Coordinates of C-alpha atoms in Angstrom, one line a residue:
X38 CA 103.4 76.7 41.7
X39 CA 100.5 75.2 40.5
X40 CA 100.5 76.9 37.4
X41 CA 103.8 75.7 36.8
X42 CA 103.1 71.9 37.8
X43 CA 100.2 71.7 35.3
X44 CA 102.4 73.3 32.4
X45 CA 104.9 71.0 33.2
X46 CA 102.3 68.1 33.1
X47 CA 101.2 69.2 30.1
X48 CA 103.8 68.1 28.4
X49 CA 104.0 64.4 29.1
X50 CA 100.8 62.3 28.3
X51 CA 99.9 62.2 32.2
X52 CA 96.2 63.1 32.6
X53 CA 95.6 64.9 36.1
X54 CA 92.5 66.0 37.7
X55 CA 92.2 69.2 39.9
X56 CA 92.1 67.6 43.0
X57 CA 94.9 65.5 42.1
X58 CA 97.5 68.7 40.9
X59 CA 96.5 70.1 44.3
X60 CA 97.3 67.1 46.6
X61 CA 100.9 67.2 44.6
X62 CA 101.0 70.6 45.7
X63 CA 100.2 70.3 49.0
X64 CA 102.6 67.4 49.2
X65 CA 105.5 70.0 48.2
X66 CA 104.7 72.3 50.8
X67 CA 104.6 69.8 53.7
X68 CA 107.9 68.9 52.4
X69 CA 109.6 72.4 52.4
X70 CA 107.9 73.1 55.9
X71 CA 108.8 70.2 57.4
X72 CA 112.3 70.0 55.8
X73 CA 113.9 72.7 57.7
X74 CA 113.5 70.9 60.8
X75 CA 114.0 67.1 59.6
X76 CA 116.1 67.5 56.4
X77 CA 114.6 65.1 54.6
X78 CA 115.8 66.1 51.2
X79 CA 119.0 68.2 50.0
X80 CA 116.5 70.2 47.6
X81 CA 115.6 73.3 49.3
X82 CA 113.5 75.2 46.7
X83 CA 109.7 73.9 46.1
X84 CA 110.2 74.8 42.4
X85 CA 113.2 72.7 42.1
X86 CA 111.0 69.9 44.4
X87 CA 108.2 70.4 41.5
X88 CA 110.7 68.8 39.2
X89 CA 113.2 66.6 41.1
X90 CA 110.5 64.8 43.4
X91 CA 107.0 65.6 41.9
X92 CA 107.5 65.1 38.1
X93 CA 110.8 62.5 38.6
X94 CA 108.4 60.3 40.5
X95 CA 104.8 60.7 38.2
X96 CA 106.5 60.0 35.0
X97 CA 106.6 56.4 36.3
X98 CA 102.8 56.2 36.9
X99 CA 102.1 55.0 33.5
X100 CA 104.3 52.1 34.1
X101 CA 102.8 50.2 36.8
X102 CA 101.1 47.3 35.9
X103 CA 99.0 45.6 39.4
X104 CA 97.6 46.6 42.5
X105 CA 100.0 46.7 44.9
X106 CA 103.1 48.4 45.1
X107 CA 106.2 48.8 47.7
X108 CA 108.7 51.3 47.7
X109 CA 111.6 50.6 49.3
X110 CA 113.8 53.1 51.2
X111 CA 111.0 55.7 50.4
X112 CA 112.6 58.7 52.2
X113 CA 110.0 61.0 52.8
X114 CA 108.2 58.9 50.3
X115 CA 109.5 59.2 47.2
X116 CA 108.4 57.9 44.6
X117 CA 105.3 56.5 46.7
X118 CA 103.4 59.6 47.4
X119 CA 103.1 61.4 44.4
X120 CA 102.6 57.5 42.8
X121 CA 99.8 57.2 45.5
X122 CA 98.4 60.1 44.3
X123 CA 98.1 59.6 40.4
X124 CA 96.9 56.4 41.5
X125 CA 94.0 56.4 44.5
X126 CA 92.8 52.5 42.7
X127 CA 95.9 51.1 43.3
X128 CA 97.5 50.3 47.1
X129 CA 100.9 51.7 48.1
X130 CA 103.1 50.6 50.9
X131 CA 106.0 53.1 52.2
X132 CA 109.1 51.6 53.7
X133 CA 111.9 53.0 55.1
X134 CA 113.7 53.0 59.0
X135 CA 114.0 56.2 60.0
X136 CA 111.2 57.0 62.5
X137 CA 111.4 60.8 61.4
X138 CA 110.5 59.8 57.8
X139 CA 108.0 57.7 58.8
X140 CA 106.4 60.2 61.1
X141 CA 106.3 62.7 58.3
X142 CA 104.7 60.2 55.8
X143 CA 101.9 60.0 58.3
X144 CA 101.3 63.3 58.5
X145 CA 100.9 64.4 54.8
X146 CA 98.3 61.4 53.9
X147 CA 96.4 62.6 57.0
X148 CA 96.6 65.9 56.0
X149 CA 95.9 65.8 52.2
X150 CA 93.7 62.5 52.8
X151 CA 95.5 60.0 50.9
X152 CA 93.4 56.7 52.0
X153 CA 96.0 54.4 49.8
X154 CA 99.4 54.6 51.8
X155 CA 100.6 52.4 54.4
X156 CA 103.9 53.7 56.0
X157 CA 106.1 51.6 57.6
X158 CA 108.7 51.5 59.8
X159 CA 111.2 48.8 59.0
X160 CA 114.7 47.7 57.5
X161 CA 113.6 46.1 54.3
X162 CA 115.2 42.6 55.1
X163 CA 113.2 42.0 57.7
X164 CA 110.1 43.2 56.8
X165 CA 107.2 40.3 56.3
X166 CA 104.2 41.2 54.8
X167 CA 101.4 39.2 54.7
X168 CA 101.1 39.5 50.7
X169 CA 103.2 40.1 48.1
X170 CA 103.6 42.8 45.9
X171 CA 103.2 43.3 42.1
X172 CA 106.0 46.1 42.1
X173 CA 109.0 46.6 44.0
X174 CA 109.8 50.8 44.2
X175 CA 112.8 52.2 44.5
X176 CA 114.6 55.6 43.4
X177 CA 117.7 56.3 44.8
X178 CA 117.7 53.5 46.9
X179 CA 121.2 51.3 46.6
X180 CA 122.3 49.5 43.8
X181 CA 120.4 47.0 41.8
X182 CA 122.4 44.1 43.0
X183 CA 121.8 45.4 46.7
X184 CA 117.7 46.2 45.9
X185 CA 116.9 43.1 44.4
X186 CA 119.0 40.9 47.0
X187 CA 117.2 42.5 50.0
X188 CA 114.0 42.6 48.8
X189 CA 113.6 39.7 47.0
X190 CA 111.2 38.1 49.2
X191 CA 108.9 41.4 48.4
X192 CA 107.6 40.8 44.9
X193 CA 104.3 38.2 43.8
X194 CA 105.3 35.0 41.6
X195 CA 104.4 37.7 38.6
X196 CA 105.8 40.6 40.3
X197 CA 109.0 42.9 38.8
X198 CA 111.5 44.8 41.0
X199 CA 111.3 48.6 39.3
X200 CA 114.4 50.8 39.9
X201 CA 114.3 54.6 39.2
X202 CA 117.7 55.3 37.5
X203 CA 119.7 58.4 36.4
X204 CA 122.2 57.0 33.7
X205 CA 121.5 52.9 32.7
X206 CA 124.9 51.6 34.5
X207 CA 125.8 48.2 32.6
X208 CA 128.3 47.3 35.1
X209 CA 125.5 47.3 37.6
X210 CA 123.6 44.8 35.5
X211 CA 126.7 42.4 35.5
X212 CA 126.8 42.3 38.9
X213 CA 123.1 40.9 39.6
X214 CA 122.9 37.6 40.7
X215 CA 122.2 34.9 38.6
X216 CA 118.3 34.3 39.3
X217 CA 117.6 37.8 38.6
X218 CA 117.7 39.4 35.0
X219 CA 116.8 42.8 33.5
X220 CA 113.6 42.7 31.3
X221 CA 113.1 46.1 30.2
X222 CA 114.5 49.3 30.4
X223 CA 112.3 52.7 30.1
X224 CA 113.3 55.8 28.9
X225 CA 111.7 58.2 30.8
X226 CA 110.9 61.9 29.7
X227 CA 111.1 64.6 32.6
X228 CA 109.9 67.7 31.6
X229 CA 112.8 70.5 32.4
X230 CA 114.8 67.5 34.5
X231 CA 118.8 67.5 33.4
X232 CA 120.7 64.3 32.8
X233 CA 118.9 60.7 31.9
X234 CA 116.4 59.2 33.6
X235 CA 115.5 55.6 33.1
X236 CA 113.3 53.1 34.5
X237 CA 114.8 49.3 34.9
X238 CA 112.6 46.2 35.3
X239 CA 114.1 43.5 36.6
X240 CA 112.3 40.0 37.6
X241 CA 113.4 36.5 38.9
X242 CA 114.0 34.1 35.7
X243 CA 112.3 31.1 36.0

């Protein structure tokens, strides 16, 4: 597996270290282990979770510009962990309300000692942090209209709302509300990944 997770690197412009292609690694076996009792994702094989989670979520690392970053209904923290983990400068908090999720996140950034992940246990509309965030996660989340009207009280005065996306859905863009705009959209290359991937920014208009 981690010959295949480094070949597949290889072929995006990503540059990962050792250490870093075996805390990804290690990240996809807690997930298979842990999934057959808490089903926390509908993809079974760890080859299949080397492209659908690992690779789906690094591809984005290039893109994030800041600090600090949320990601909103992470799951079993996706994109945040493997982000995290192509990042160790940079500060990631993990949302999402399901205690089991939660619990799991714990456990793989105590086991594979990831010092720059806060989970947290929370609906996102009523979660207050004390500071905001220079980018707003999600993948796989809810729509755009629904992720940037219950987080908008997430991002900085500079910060952007990024949405992981298969296909770039117009009609989802119509139905944002009117202080919020699109202000790029990323094509995203994942290595051996079927069907479009894209990366929408979005950020209050001023």
């Amino acid at each position: 597996m981690k010959q295949r997770l480094a070949q597949l690197i290889a072929q995006t412009d990503l540059v990962v270290s050792e250490q870093q292609i075996d805390q990804l690694i290690g990240y996809v076996a807690l997930l298979h282990k842990w999934n057959k009792a808490y089903n926390l994702t509908s993809v079974r094989d760890p080859h299949e979770m080397i492209v659908k989670h690992i690779m789906d979520s690094i591809v984005v690392s290039e893109h994030l510009e800041g600090d600090r970053f949320i990601d909103v209904g992470t799951g079993p923290g996706l994109p945040g962990i493997p982000l995290a983990i192509m990042n160790p400068d940079k500060s990631f908090t993990l949302l999402d309300s399901l205690g089991k999720r939660i619990r799991f996140i714990r456990q793989v950034i105590f086991e594979l000692k990831i010092t720059n992940v806060t989970p947290v246990q929370s609906r996102v509309e009523e979660f207050q942090p004390e500071m905001g965030f220079d980018g707003v996660l999600s993948r796989a989340f809810a729509s755009m209209n629904d992720m940037v009207s219950w987080c908008h009280h997430l991002p900085t005065d500079t910060g952007c709302f990024m949405a992981l996306k298969g296909q770039f859905d117009q009609q989802e863009v119509a139905e944002l509300p009117e202080w919020c705009s699109v202000t790029e959209v990323k094509s995203l290359h994942v290595p051996e990944l079927e069907g479009e991937r894209h990366l929408v920014i979005l950020t209050a208009k001023e």
